[in-house]
Amino acid sequence: MPPGRERPHAERSNDVKVNSVSSLELSQPRTAVRSRLRTRGAYQWYAGTIFGLAYQSFEVVNVWTNGRPLANEIIGTVLLGVFYAGYVIAPPLLWMYRVRVRMTVITLYWLATLVLWPFIGVDVIWIWPLIGAMIAFCWMPILPSFILSGLIIVGQVIAAWAADWAEGIAFAPFVTLTVLISLFGITRQIMANQQLRAAQATIATLAAAEERARLARDLHDVLGHSLTVVAVKSELAGRLVELDPARAVHEIGDIEALARTALADLRAAVTSYREMNLEAELSAARTALTAADITAHIPNDGEVVNEELRALFGWVVREGVTNVIRHSDARQCWIEIEQGRVSVRDDGASGAMLAARTAAGSAAGAATGNGLHGLRERAREAGAELTATPGDRGGFTLTVEKPIG
């Protein structure tokens, strides 16, 4: 039974390369032919043809035992050899062509077998199962395959009827039908396996892309917050060097600690072992806001939050506080936490502008900045909803909420 190979698209144009045939090879016919006959799929087909040709030995025996003249026996043997060679090399040469070309060549090959009729008589119909194998492994669509296969079986039935259903000949249509069903079953299974492998490759590619996006999002969340605090504290330390050296030293110590923490978070993010801690983020937020000279109204802990939402709310606190420090020019910041809801509000002057930008970006289907875009993805994955609107105290309000019930 011939093994399968990769199935070409049914409507590939002749300039599409199959079985590693390059454009240079297509411009050089001899090289192109050799290349198509030496592909991995071609060698698999050659191995399979051994089984298809094994039972054909009786045709050669029939040529030499039918009592015809020696010349007929020699010519018949040569013609059989030519047809068997065509059976072996034709499919690898046809794989790159369109369905119409493949079907036409196989049909002509089938009709050409009638040349053998004077040499082996009605037994020529026992060559036709080979035509069925060529149909199956030329990877044509179902309808053309069934039409041509049906014509072959009908031709065998007519030949058997003309031979008055002679012993042996009468079984040819049934044998051919059985062979065709088996071969088509094998080829369809091969195609299904190849489609499955292609789907698995696509899934792997998408998973890799999603993982890259997750890593980029995590790196932004980790470094964006930490570097913002480092920048604020560095600026503060620079102002205090002459005014209050002791406090400047203290701020520099905080900067060093933040840098080490950011490095540890970065390493953990890269190895996918980092876990968000809501309490730690609340504490870090209080420190960062104080360093930025923003009054912080923050709960002491987040024990009230559902366990499944604690990591998400930690990210919200981190991103919200980072945006307050970077963009708001606020004097005060409020963080409110409930069982299924967290909000970060400020009294800055840029809240309306940021909210308008967020709404415009959402309406356009675009990202509204890496931070909010990443938070929106995280919220969606957790079944929560993110909203970013002007605050009731003049600033900006970032809220993530998931109904609890």
mmCIF file of C-alpha atoms in Angstrom:
data_model
loop_
_atom_site.group_PDB
_atom_site.id
_atom_site.type_symbol
_atom_site.label_atom_id
_atom_site.label_comp_id
_atom_site.label_asym_id
_atom_site.label_seq_id
_atom_site.Cartn_x
_atom_site.Cartn_y
_atom_site.Cartn_z
ATOM 1 C CA MET A 1 0.000 0.000 0.000
ATOM 2 C CA PRO A 2 1.604 3.302 -1.002
ATOM 3 C CA PRO A 3 2.322 5.609 1.895
ATOM 4 C CA GLY A 4 1.076 9.174 1.886
ATOM 5 C CA ARG A 5 2.808 12.449 1.436
ATOM 6 C CA GLU A 6 1.860 16.048 2.044
ATOM 7 C CA ARG A 7 -1.268 16.980 0.155
ATOM 8 C CA PRO A 8 -0.936 19.937 -2.201
ATOM 9 C CA HIS A 9 -3.756 22.453 -2.449
ATOM 10 C CA ALA A 10 -6.303 21.345 -5.031
ATOM 11 C CA GLU A 11 -5.963 24.516 -7.037
ATOM 12 C CA ARG A 12 -2.249 25.299 -6.791
ATOM 13 C CA SER A 13 -0.909 27.081 -9.845
ATOM 14 C CA ASN A 14 2.047 25.610 -11.657
ATOM 15 C CA ASP A 15 4.426 28.127 -10.181
ATOM 16 C CA VAL A 16 3.682 27.029 -6.630
ATOM 17 C CA LYS A 17 6.484 24.907 -5.293
ATOM 18 C CA VAL A 18 5.699 21.436 -3.951
ATOM 19 C CA ASN A 19 8.170 18.905 -2.543
ATOM 20 C CA SER A 20 10.900 21.546 -2.243
ATOM 21 C CA VAL A 21 10.929 22.393 -5.959
ATOM 22 C CA SER A 22 12.560 25.814 -6.209
ATOM 23 C CA SER A 23 11.934 28.498 -8.801
ATOM 24 C CA LEU A 24 15.377 27.751 -10.256
ATOM 25 C CA GLU A 25 14.447 24.096 -10.654
ATOM 26 C CA LEU A 26 11.178 24.982 -12.384
ATOM 27 C CA SER A 27 13.172 27.022 -14.877
ATOM 28 C CA GLN A 28 15.282 23.963 -15.623
ATOM 29 C CA PRO A 29 12.930 21.078 -16.550
ATOM 30 C CA ARG A 30 15.438 18.282 -16.111
ATOM 31 C CA THR A 31 16.439 19.465 -12.668
ATOM 32 C CA ALA A 32 12.779 19.962 -11.740
ATOM 33 C CA VAL A 33 11.889 16.409 -12.757
ATOM 34 C CA ARG A 34 14.798 14.943 -10.832
ATOM 35 C CA SER A 35 13.869 16.993 -7.787
ATOM 36 C CA ARG A 36 10.260 15.823 -7.822
ATOM 37 C CA LEU A 37 11.363 12.216 -8.161
ATOM 38 C CA ARG A 38 13.724 12.499 -5.188
ATOM 39 C CA THR A 39 11.517 14.035 -2.545
ATOM 40 C CA ARG A 40 10.676 12.299 0.701
ATOM 41 C CA GLY A 41 7.075 11.826 -0.437
ATOM 42 C CA ALA A 42 8.253 10.286 -3.711
ATOM 43 C CA TYR A 43 10.414 7.731 -1.900
ATOM 44 C CA GLN A 44 7.464 6.823 0.308
ATOM 45 C CA TRP A 45 5.385 6.281 -2.803
ATOM 46 C CA TYR A 46 8.082 4.074 -4.364
ATOM 47 C CA ALA A 47 8.129 1.892 -1.250
ATOM 48 C CA GLY A 48 4.360 1.540 -1.406
ATOM 49 C CA THR A 49 4.321 0.590 -5.084
ATOM 50 C CA ILE A 50 6.125 -2.648 -4.203
ATOM 51 C CA PHE A 51 2.883 -3.972 -2.766
ATOM 52 C CA GLY A 52 0.877 -2.701 -5.726
ATOM 53 C CA LEU A 53 3.180 -4.370 -8.249
ATOM 54 C CA ALA A 54 3.689 -7.646 -6.404
ATOM 55 C CA TYR A 55 0.401 -9.165 -7.527
ATOM 56 C CA GLN A 56 1.019 -7.960 -11.095
ATOM 57 C CA SER A 57 3.548 -10.744 -11.613
ATOM 58 C CA PHE A 58 0.751 -12.977 -12.839
ATOM 59 C CA GLU A 59 0.210 -10.559 -15.768
ATOM 60 C CA VAL A 60 3.779 -11.196 -16.920
ATOM 61 C CA VAL A 61 3.219 -14.930 -16.526
ATOM 62 C CA ASN A 62 0.005 -14.605 -18.539
ATOM 63 C CA VAL A 63 1.865 -12.911 -21.407
ATOM 64 C CA TRP A 64 4.254 -15.875 -21.680
ATOM 65 C CA THR A 65 1.727 -18.664 -21.208
ATOM 66 C CA ASN A 66 -1.122 -17.656 -23.509
ATOM 67 C CA GLY A 67 0.270 -19.469 -26.554
ATOM 68 C CA ARG A 68 0.793 -16.347 -28.673
ATOM 69 C CA PRO A 69 3.801 -15.802 -30.934
ATOM 70 C CA LEU A 70 7.155 -14.963 -29.344
ATOM 71 C CA ALA A 71 7.079 -11.443 -30.778
ATOM 72 C CA ASN A 72 3.763 -10.797 -29.039
ATOM 73 C CA GLU A 73 5.193 -12.087 -25.781
ATOM 74 C CA ILE A 74 8.225 -9.796 -26.029
ATOM 75 C CA ILE A 75 6.190 -6.721 -27.012
ATOM 76 C CA GLY A 76 3.617 -7.445 -24.294
ATOM 77 C CA THR A 77 6.343 -7.741 -21.665
ATOM 78 C CA VAL A 78 7.971 -4.484 -22.781
ATOM 79 C CA LEU A 79 4.612 -2.673 -22.742
ATOM 80 C CA LEU A 80 3.852 -3.985 -19.248
ATOM 81 C CA GLY A 81 7.233 -2.700 -18.093
ATOM 82 C CA VAL A 82 6.473 0.711 -19.565
ATOM 83 C CA PHE A 83 3.079 0.870 -17.869
ATOM 84 C CA TYR A 84 4.483 -0.256 -14.527
ATOM 85 C CA ALA A 85 7.253 2.353 -14.771
ATOM 86 C CA GLY A 86 4.603 4.992 -15.508
ATOM 87 C CA TYR A 87 2.651 3.864 -12.473
ATOM 88 C CA VAL A 88 5.733 4.307 -10.288
ATOM 89 C CA ILE A 89 6.881 7.737 -11.468
ATOM 90 C CA ALA A 90 3.647 9.460 -12.535
ATOM 91 C CA PRO A 91 2.237 10.520 -9.123
ATOM 92 C CA PRO A 92 5.401 12.333 -7.901
ATOM 93 C CA LEU A 93 5.470 14.219 -11.199
ATOM 94 C CA LEU A 94 1.777 15.121 -10.963
ATOM 95 C CA TRP A 95 1.625 16.316 -7.347
ATOM 96 C CA MET A 96 2.516 19.906 -8.237
ATOM 97 C CA TYR A 97 -0.133 20.282 -10.936
ATOM 98 C CA ARG A 98 -3.776 21.304 -10.763
ATOM 99 C CA VAL A 99 -6.566 18.791 -10.300
ATOM 100 C CA ARG A 100 -7.608 19.067 -13.931
ATOM 101 C CA VAL A 101 -4.121 18.144 -15.129
ATOM 102 C CA ARG A 102 -3.808 15.235 -12.707
ATOM 103 C CA MET A 103 -7.220 13.864 -13.659
ATOM 104 C CA THR A 104 -6.506 14.202 -17.400
ATOM 105 C CA VAL A 105 -3.147 12.415 -17.200
ATOM 106 C CA ILE A 106 -4.545 9.550 -15.109
ATOM 107 C CA THR A 107 -7.499 9.150 -17.492
ATOM 108 C CA LEU A 108 -5.164 8.997 -20.496
ATOM 109 C CA TYR A 109 -2.959 6.505 -18.689
ATOM 110 C CA TRP A 110 -5.980 4.340 -17.977
ATOM 111 C CA LEU A 111 -7.151 4.428 -21.608
ATOM 112 C CA ALA A 112 -3.619 3.664 -22.788
ATOM 113 C CA THR A 113 -3.715 0.334 -20.969
ATOM 114 C CA LEU A 114 -6.104 -0.865 -23.704
ATOM 115 C CA VAL A 115 -3.008 -1.130 -25.932
ATOM 116 C CA LEU A 116 -2.214 -4.288 -23.971
ATOM 117 C CA TRP A 117 -5.490 -5.974 -24.945
ATOM 118 C CA PRO A 118 -4.004 -7.834 -27.957
ATOM 119 C CA PHE A 119 -1.269 -9.253 -25.722
ATOM 120 C CA ILE A 120 -3.062 -10.267 -22.502
ATOM 121 C CA GLY A 121 -6.709 -10.001 -23.491
ATOM 122 C CA VAL A 122 -9.423 -9.133 -20.992
ATOM 123 C CA ASP A 123 -6.945 -9.652 -18.141
ATOM 124 C CA VAL A 124 -5.875 -6.074 -18.803
ATOM 125 C CA ILE A 125 -8.607 -5.005 -16.381
ATOM 126 C CA TRP A 126 -6.474 -6.403 -13.551
ATOM 127 C CA ILE A 127 -4.062 -3.505 -14.180
ATOM 128 C CA TRP A 128 -6.806 -1.022 -13.422
ATOM 129 C CA PRO A 129 -6.561 -1.311 -9.614
ATOM 130 C CA LEU A 130 -3.195 0.407 -10.091
ATOM 131 C CA ILE A 131 -5.085 3.309 -11.666
ATOM 132 C CA GLY A 132 -7.194 3.441 -8.520
ATOM 133 C CA ALA A 133 -4.049 3.695 -6.400
ATOM 134 C CA MET A 134 -2.823 6.576 -8.569
ATOM 135 C CA ILE A 135 -6.163 8.354 -8.136
ATOM 136 C CA ALA A 136 -6.049 7.952 -4.368
ATOM 137 C CA PHE A 137 -2.449 9.089 -3.955
ATOM 138 C CA CYS A 138 -2.599 11.992 -6.359
ATOM 139 C CA TRP A 139 -4.613 13.709 -3.617
ATOM 140 C CA MET A 140 -7.513 14.873 -5.732
ATOM 141 C CA PRO A 141 -10.818 16.126 -4.280
ATOM 142 C CA ILE A 142 -13.488 13.553 -3.503
ATOM 143 C CA LEU A 143 -15.817 14.252 -6.442
ATOM 144 C CA PRO A 144 -13.245 13.882 -9.277
ATOM 145 C CA SER A 145 -11.811 10.837 -7.518
ATOM 146 C CA PHE A 146 -15.204 9.142 -7.248
ATOM 147 C CA ILE A 147 -16.121 9.934 -10.848
ATOM 148 C CA LEU A 148 -12.936 8.455 -12.287
ATOM 149 C CA SER A 149 -13.026 5.474 -9.904
ATOM 150 C CA GLY A 150 -16.658 4.815 -10.835
ATOM 151 C CA LEU A 151 -15.787 4.829 -14.546
ATOM 152 C CA ILE A 152 -13.019 2.301 -13.946
ATOM 153 C CA ILE A 153 -15.343 -0.078 -12.099
ATOM 154 C CA VAL A 154 -18.058 0.328 -14.735
ATOM 155 C CA GLY A 155 -15.435 -0.444 -17.388
ATOM 156 C CA GLN A 156 -14.470 -3.619 -15.528
ATOM 157 C CA VAL A 157 -18.097 -4.686 -15.263
ATOM 158 C CA ILE A 158 -18.575 -4.188 -19.014
ATOM 159 C CA ALA A 159 -15.375 -6.113 -19.782
ATOM 160 C CA ALA A 160 -16.427 -8.962 -17.472
ATOM 161 C CA TRP A 161 -19.873 -9.054 -19.103
ATOM 162 C CA ALA A 162 -18.288 -9.152 -22.564
ATOM 163 C CA ALA A 163 -16.152 -12.082 -21.385
ATOM 164 C CA ASP A 164 -19.336 -13.855 -20.275
ATOM 165 C CA TRP A 165 -18.297 -13.466 -16.647
ATOM 166 C CA ALA A 166 -15.367 -15.793 -17.071
ATOM 167 C CA GLU A 167 -13.897 -17.261 -13.925
ATOM 168 C CA GLY A 168 -11.514 -14.781 -12.309
ATOM 169 C CA ILE A 169 -12.596 -11.843 -14.460
ATOM 170 C CA ALA A 170 -15.949 -11.562 -12.678
ATOM 171 C CA PHE A 171 -14.172 -10.772 -9.404
ATOM 172 C CA ALA A 172 -12.154 -7.859 -10.794
ATOM 173 C CA PRO A 173 -14.787 -5.136 -10.144
ATOM 174 C CA PHE A 174 -15.225 -6.274 -6.529
ATOM 175 C CA VAL A 175 -11.482 -6.434 -5.922
ATOM 176 C CA THR A 176 -10.978 -2.984 -7.434
ATOM 177 C CA LEU A 177 -13.841 -1.546 -5.375
ATOM 178 C CA THR A 178 -12.368 -3.003 -2.191
ATOM 179 C CA VAL A 179 -8.901 -1.671 -3.009
ATOM 180 C CA LEU A 180 -10.269 1.776 -3.793
ATOM 181 C CA ILE A 181 -12.261 1.967 -0.568
ATOM 182 C CA SER A 182 -9.186 0.965 1.436
ATOM 183 C CA LEU A 183 -6.891 3.387 -0.356
ATOM 184 C CA PHE A 184 -9.280 6.309 -0.101
ATOM 185 C CA GLY A 185 -9.739 5.579 3.586
ATOM 186 C CA ILE A 186 -5.970 5.633 4.092
ATOM 187 C CA THR A 187 -5.445 8.835 2.109
ATOM 188 C CA ARG A 188 -8.268 10.674 3.894
ATOM 189 C CA GLN A 189 -6.788 9.621 7.228
ATOM 190 C CA ILE A 190 -3.387 10.902 6.132
ATOM 191 C CA MET A 191 -4.947 14.212 5.100
ATOM 192 C CA ALA A 192 -6.796 14.477 8.414
ATOM 193 C CA ASN A 193 -3.557 13.815 10.313
ATOM 194 C CA GLN A 194 -1.742 16.472 8.300
ATOM 195 C CA GLN A 195 -4.522 18.983 8.944
ATOM 196 C CA LEU A 196 -4.349 18.118 12.637
ATOM 197 C CA ARG A 197 -0.595 18.666 12.676
ATOM 198 C CA ALA A 198 -1.081 21.983 10.862
ATOM 199 C CA ALA A 199 -3.735 22.996 13.403
ATOM 200 C CA GLN A 200 -1.432 22.016 16.254
ATOM 201 C CA ALA A 201 1.351 24.092 14.732
ATOM 202 C CA THR A 202 -1.021 27.057 14.444
ATOM 203 C CA ILE A 203 -2.126 26.635 18.045
ATOM 204 C CA ALA A 204 1.498 26.486 19.162
ATOM 205 C CA THR A 205 2.255 29.677 17.228
ATOM 206 C CA LEU A 206 -0.740 31.456 18.751
ATOM 207 C CA ALA A 207 0.201 30.216 22.214
ATOM 208 C CA ALA A 208 3.738 31.521 21.757
ATOM 209 C CA ALA A 209 2.365 34.892 20.624
ATOM 210 C CA GLU A 210 0.033 35.008 23.630
ATOM 211 C CA GLU A 211 2.901 34.142 25.942
ATOM 212 C CA ARG A 212 5.026 36.906 24.436
ATOM 213 C CA ALA A 213 2.162 39.357 24.915
ATOM 214 C CA ARG A 214 1.730 38.195 28.521
ATOM 215 C CA LEU A 215 5.433 38.577 29.196
ATOM 216 C CA ALA A 216 5.490 42.041 27.607
ATOM 217 C CA ARG A 217 2.482 43.033 29.685
ATOM 218 C CA ASP A 218 4.067 41.741 32.879
ATOM 219 C CA LEU A 219 7.371 43.457 32.161
ATOM 220 C CA HIS A 220 5.559 46.726 31.579
ATOM 221 C CA ASP A 221 3.588 46.347 34.796
ATOM 222 C CA VAL A 222 6.684 45.471 36.822
ATOM 223 C CA LEU A 223 9.180 47.963 35.417
ATOM 224 C CA GLY A 224 6.719 50.754 34.673
ATOM 225 C CA HIS A 225 5.668 51.085 38.290
ATOM 226 C CA SER A 226 9.120 50.573 39.803
ATOM 227 C CA LEU A 227 10.927 52.919 37.444
ATOM 228 C CA THR A 228 8.283 55.597 37.978
ATOM 229 C CA VAL A 229 8.864 55.475 41.737
ATOM 230 C CA VAL A 230 12.635 55.420 41.224
ATOM 231 C CA ALA A 231 12.380 58.509 38.992
ATOM 232 C CA VAL A 232 10.224 60.364 41.534
ATOM 233 C CA LYS A 233 12.489 59.484 44.438
ATOM 234 C CA SER A 234 15.621 60.337 42.451
ATOM 235 C CA GLU A 235 14.190 63.760 41.659
ATOM 236 C CA LEU A 236 13.299 64.240 45.317
ATOM 237 C CA ALA A 237 16.738 63.098 46.465
ATOM 238 C CA GLY A 238 18.350 65.531 44.023
ATOM 239 C CA ARG A 239 16.414 68.433 45.544
ATOM 240 C CA LEU A 240 17.236 67.335 49.097
ATOM 241 C CA VAL A 241 20.982 66.867 48.658
ATOM 242 C CA GLU A 242 21.655 70.439 49.761
ATOM 243 C CA LEU A 243 18.465 71.135 51.735
ATOM 244 C CA ASP A 244 18.315 67.978 53.836
ATOM 245 C CA PRO A 245 21.271 65.613 53.214
ATOM 246 C CA ALA A 246 20.062 63.072 55.804
ATOM 247 C CA ARG A 247 16.724 62.670 54.108
ATOM 248 C CA ALA A 248 18.426 62.587 50.712
ATOM 249 C CA VAL A 249 20.492 59.639 51.928
ATOM 250 C CA HIS A 250 17.281 57.973 53.109
ATOM 251 C CA GLU A 251 15.638 58.486 49.701
ATOM 252 C CA ILE A 252 18.698 57.096 47.940
ATOM 253 C CA GLY A 253 18.453 54.030 50.163
ATOM 254 C CA ASP A 254 14.824 53.639 49.116
ATOM 255 C CA ILE A 255 15.856 53.949 45.477
ATOM 256 C CA GLU A 256 18.398 51.170 45.934
ATOM 257 C CA ALA A 257 15.798 48.964 47.602
ATOM 258 C CA LEU A 258 13.278 49.658 44.849
ATOM 259 C CA ALA A 259 15.849 48.850 42.186
ATOM 260 C CA ARG A 260 16.665 45.538 43.852
ATOM 261 C CA THR A 261 12.962 44.727 44.191
ATOM 262 C CA ALA A 262 12.360 45.592 40.531
ATOM 263 C CA LEU A 263 15.259 43.341 39.515
ATOM 264 C CA ALA A 264 13.854 40.481 41.597
ATOM 265 C CA ASP A 265 10.386 41.013 40.084
ATOM 266 C CA LEU A 266 11.873 41.078 36.609
ATOM 267 C CA ARG A 267 13.676 37.796 37.164
ATOM 268 C CA ALA A 268 10.520 36.233 38.554
ATOM 269 C CA ALA A 269 8.454 37.514 35.623
ATOM 270 C CA VAL A 270 10.871 36.055 33.097
ATOM 271 C CA THR A 271 10.726 32.665 34.791
ATOM 272 C CA SER A 272 6.910 32.929 35.160
ATOM 273 C CA TYR A 273 7.078 32.400 38.926
ATOM 274 C CA ARG A 274 6.118 35.883 40.038
ATOM 275 C CA GLU A 275 2.856 36.177 41.946
ATOM 276 C CA MET A 276 1.068 39.453 42.629
ATOM 277 C CA ASN A 277 0.537 40.261 46.302
ATOM 278 C CA LEU A 278 -2.269 42.735 46.979
ATOM 279 C CA GLU A 279 -1.065 43.692 50.450
ATOM 280 C CA ALA A 280 2.447 44.332 49.161
ATOM 281 C CA GLU A 281 1.063 46.516 46.368
ATOM 282 C CA LEU A 282 -1.011 48.544 48.821
ATOM 283 C CA SER A 283 2.084 49.135 50.945
ATOM 284 C CA ALA A 284 4.182 50.002 47.888
ATOM 285 C CA ALA A 285 1.474 52.360 46.678
ATOM 286 C CA ARG A 286 1.455 54.201 50.006
ATOM 287 C CA THR A 287 5.244 54.592 49.869
ATOM 288 C CA ALA A 288 5.251 55.745 46.244
ATOM 289 C CA LEU A 289 2.448 58.285 46.727
ATOM 290 C CA THR A 290 4.112 59.706 49.831
ATOM 291 C CA ALA A 291 7.384 60.075 47.943
ATOM 292 C CA ALA A 292 5.523 61.946 45.202
ATOM 293 C CA ASP A 293 4.021 64.280 47.833
ATOM 294 C CA ILE A 294 0.519 62.900 47.215
ATOM 295 C CA THR A 295 -1.699 62.237 50.215
ATOM 296 C CA ALA A 296 -2.676 58.547 50.169
ATOM 297 C CA HIS A 297 -6.036 57.236 51.397
ATOM 298 C CA ILE A 298 -5.401 53.512 51.296
ATOM 299 C CA PRO A 299 -6.831 50.608 53.316
ATOM 300 C CA ASN A 300 -4.379 48.690 55.441
ATOM 301 C CA ASP A 301 -5.073 45.347 53.793
ATOM 302 C CA GLY A 302 -7.159 43.630 51.148
ATOM 303 C CA GLU A 303 -8.436 40.669 53.124
ATOM 304 C CA VAL A 304 -12.015 41.448 52.075
ATOM 305 C CA VAL A 305 -11.221 40.673 48.418
ATOM 306 C CA ASN A 306 -12.123 37.274 46.965
ATOM 307 C CA GLU A 307 -9.068 35.057 46.572
ATOM 308 C CA GLU A 308 -9.558 34.701 42.818
ATOM 309 C CA LEU A 309 -9.446 38.499 42.395
ATOM 310 C CA ARG A 310 -6.526 39.381 44.667
ATOM 311 C CA ALA A 311 -3.837 39.161 41.966
ATOM 312 C CA LEU A 312 -5.946 41.170 39.509
ATOM 313 C CA PHE A 313 -6.662 43.873 42.103
ATOM 314 C CA GLY A 314 -2.953 44.036 42.896
ATOM 315 C CA TRP A 315 -2.258 44.848 39.245
ATOM 316 C CA VAL A 316 -5.016 47.476 39.277
ATOM 317 C CA VAL A 317 -3.511 49.174 42.327
ATOM 318 C CA ARG A 318 -0.045 49.128 40.766
ATOM 319 C CA GLU A 319 -1.135 50.495 37.390
ATOM 320 C CA GLY A 320 -3.552 53.013 38.890
ATOM 321 C CA VAL A 321 -1.007 54.463 41.293
ATOM 322 C CA THR A 322 1.642 54.581 38.561
ATOM 323 C CA ASN A 323 -0.708 56.613 36.370
ATOM 324 C CA VAL A 324 -1.586 58.943 39.246
ATOM 325 C CA ILE A 325 2.086 59.670 39.867
ATOM 326 C CA ARG A 326 2.953 60.039 36.208
ATOM 327 C CA HIS A 327 0.030 61.921 34.748
ATOM 328 C CA SER A 328 -2.388 63.402 37.256
ATOM 329 C CA ASP A 329 -0.654 66.281 39.069
ATOM 330 C CA ALA A 330 -2.890 65.170 41.928
ATOM 331 C CA ARG A 331 -2.613 66.134 45.577
ATOM 332 C CA GLN A 332 -4.652 63.222 46.901
ATOM 333 C CA CYS A 333 -5.324 59.613 45.872
ATOM 334 C CA TRP A 334 -7.991 57.218 47.142
ATOM 335 C CA ILE A 335 -7.902 53.450 46.813
ATOM 336 C CA GLU A 336 -11.136 51.678 47.694
ATOM 337 C CA ILE A 337 -11.389 47.917 47.917
ATOM 338 C CA GLU A 338 -14.460 45.730 48.275
ATOM 339 C CA GLN A 339 -15.112 42.030 47.852
ATOM 340 C CA GLY A 340 -15.459 42.200 44.066
ATOM 341 C CA ARG A 341 -14.456 45.773 43.287
ATOM 342 C CA VAL A 342 -11.381 48.008 43.398
ATOM 343 C CA SER A 343 -11.028 51.638 42.367
ATOM 344 C CA VAL A 344 -8.176 54.122 42.249
ATOM 345 C CA ARG A 345 -9.203 57.813 42.227
ATOM 346 C CA ASP A 346 -7.320 61.094 42.332
ATOM 347 C CA ASP A 347 -8.098 64.804 42.365
ATOM 348 C CA GLY A 348 -5.729 65.775 39.590
ATOM 349 C CA ALA A 349 -6.434 68.181 36.761
ATOM 350 C CA SER A 350 -5.859 65.756 33.868
ATOM 351 C CA GLY A 351 -8.558 63.214 34.626
ATOM 352 C CA ALA A 352 -11.007 64.434 31.995
ATOM 353 C CA MET A 353 -8.323 64.410 29.330
ATOM 354 C CA LEU A 354 -7.213 60.888 30.177
ATOM 355 C CA ALA A 355 -10.784 59.622 30.319
ATOM 356 C CA ALA A 356 -11.554 61.153 26.931
ATOM 357 C CA ARG A 357 -8.447 59.546 25.487
ATOM 358 C CA THR A 358 -9.436 56.183 26.961
ATOM 359 C CA ALA A 359 -12.972 56.408 25.564
ATOM 360 C CA ALA A 360 -11.715 57.439 22.124
ATOM 361 C CA GLY A 361 -9.206 54.611 22.039
ATOM 362 C CA SER A 362 -11.846 52.080 23.076
ATOM 363 C CA ALA A 363 -14.284 53.342 20.430
ATOM 364 C CA ALA A 364 -11.598 53.039 17.779
ATOM 365 C CA GLY A 365 -10.758 49.538 18.892
ATOM 366 C CA ALA A 366 -7.198 50.563 19.635
ATOM 367 C CA ALA A 367 -4.995 50.048 22.638
ATOM 368 C CA THR A 368 -5.221 52.885 25.147
ATOM 369 C CA GLY A 369 -1.679 52.534 26.328
ATOM 370 C CA ASN A 370 0.130 49.419 27.388
ATOM 371 C CA GLY A 371 -0.888 49.707 31.041
ATOM 372 C CA LEU A 372 -4.655 50.121 30.656
ATOM 373 C CA HIS A 373 -4.686 47.753 27.693
ATOM 374 C CA GLY A 374 -2.927 45.092 29.751
ATOM 375 C CA LEU A 375 -5.301 45.641 32.675
ATOM 376 C CA ARG A 376 -8.292 45.325 30.382
ATOM 377 C CA GLU A 377 -6.971 41.973 29.158
ATOM 378 C CA ARG A 378 -6.378 40.764 32.706
ATOM 379 C CA ALA A 379 -9.858 41.866 33.768
ATOM 380 C CA ARG A 380 -11.444 40.134 30.797
ATOM 381 C CA GLU A 381 -9.599 36.895 31.591
ATOM 382 C CA ALA A 382 -10.932 37.062 35.173
ATOM 383 C CA GLY A 383 -14.498 37.798 34.049
ATOM 384 C CA ALA A 384 -14.347 41.359 35.386
ATOM 385 C CA GLU A 385 -14.974 44.713 33.725
ATOM 386 C CA LEU A 386 -12.614 47.688 33.630
ATOM 387 C CA THR A 387 -13.870 51.266 33.435
ATOM 388 C CA ALA A 388 -11.784 54.471 33.275
ATOM 389 C CA THR A 389 -13.738 57.713 33.704
ATOM 390 C CA PRO A 390 -13.374 61.267 35.045
ATOM 391 C CA GLY A 391 -13.511 61.217 38.835
ATOM 392 C CA ASP A 392 -16.175 62.905 40.958
ATOM 393 C CA ARG A 393 -13.416 64.944 42.609
ATOM 394 C CA GLY A 394 -11.955 66.216 39.432
ATOM 395 C CA GLY A 395 -9.380 63.566 38.720
ATOM 396 C CA PHE A 396 -9.458 60.179 37.138
ATOM 397 C CA THR A 397 -11.161 57.005 38.359
ATOM 398 C CA LEU A 398 -9.969 53.554 37.419
ATOM 399 C CA THR A 399 -12.341 50.760 38.444
ATOM 400 C CA VAL A 400 -12.340 47.010 38.008
ATOM 401 C CA GLU A 401 -15.413 45.128 39.145
ATOM 402 C CA LYS A 402 -16.719 41.591 38.992
ATOM 403 C CA PRO A 403 -20.245 40.735 40.164
ATOM 404 C CA ILE A 404 -20.163 38.472 43.194
ATOM 405 C CA GLY A 405 -23.057 36.135 43.672
#
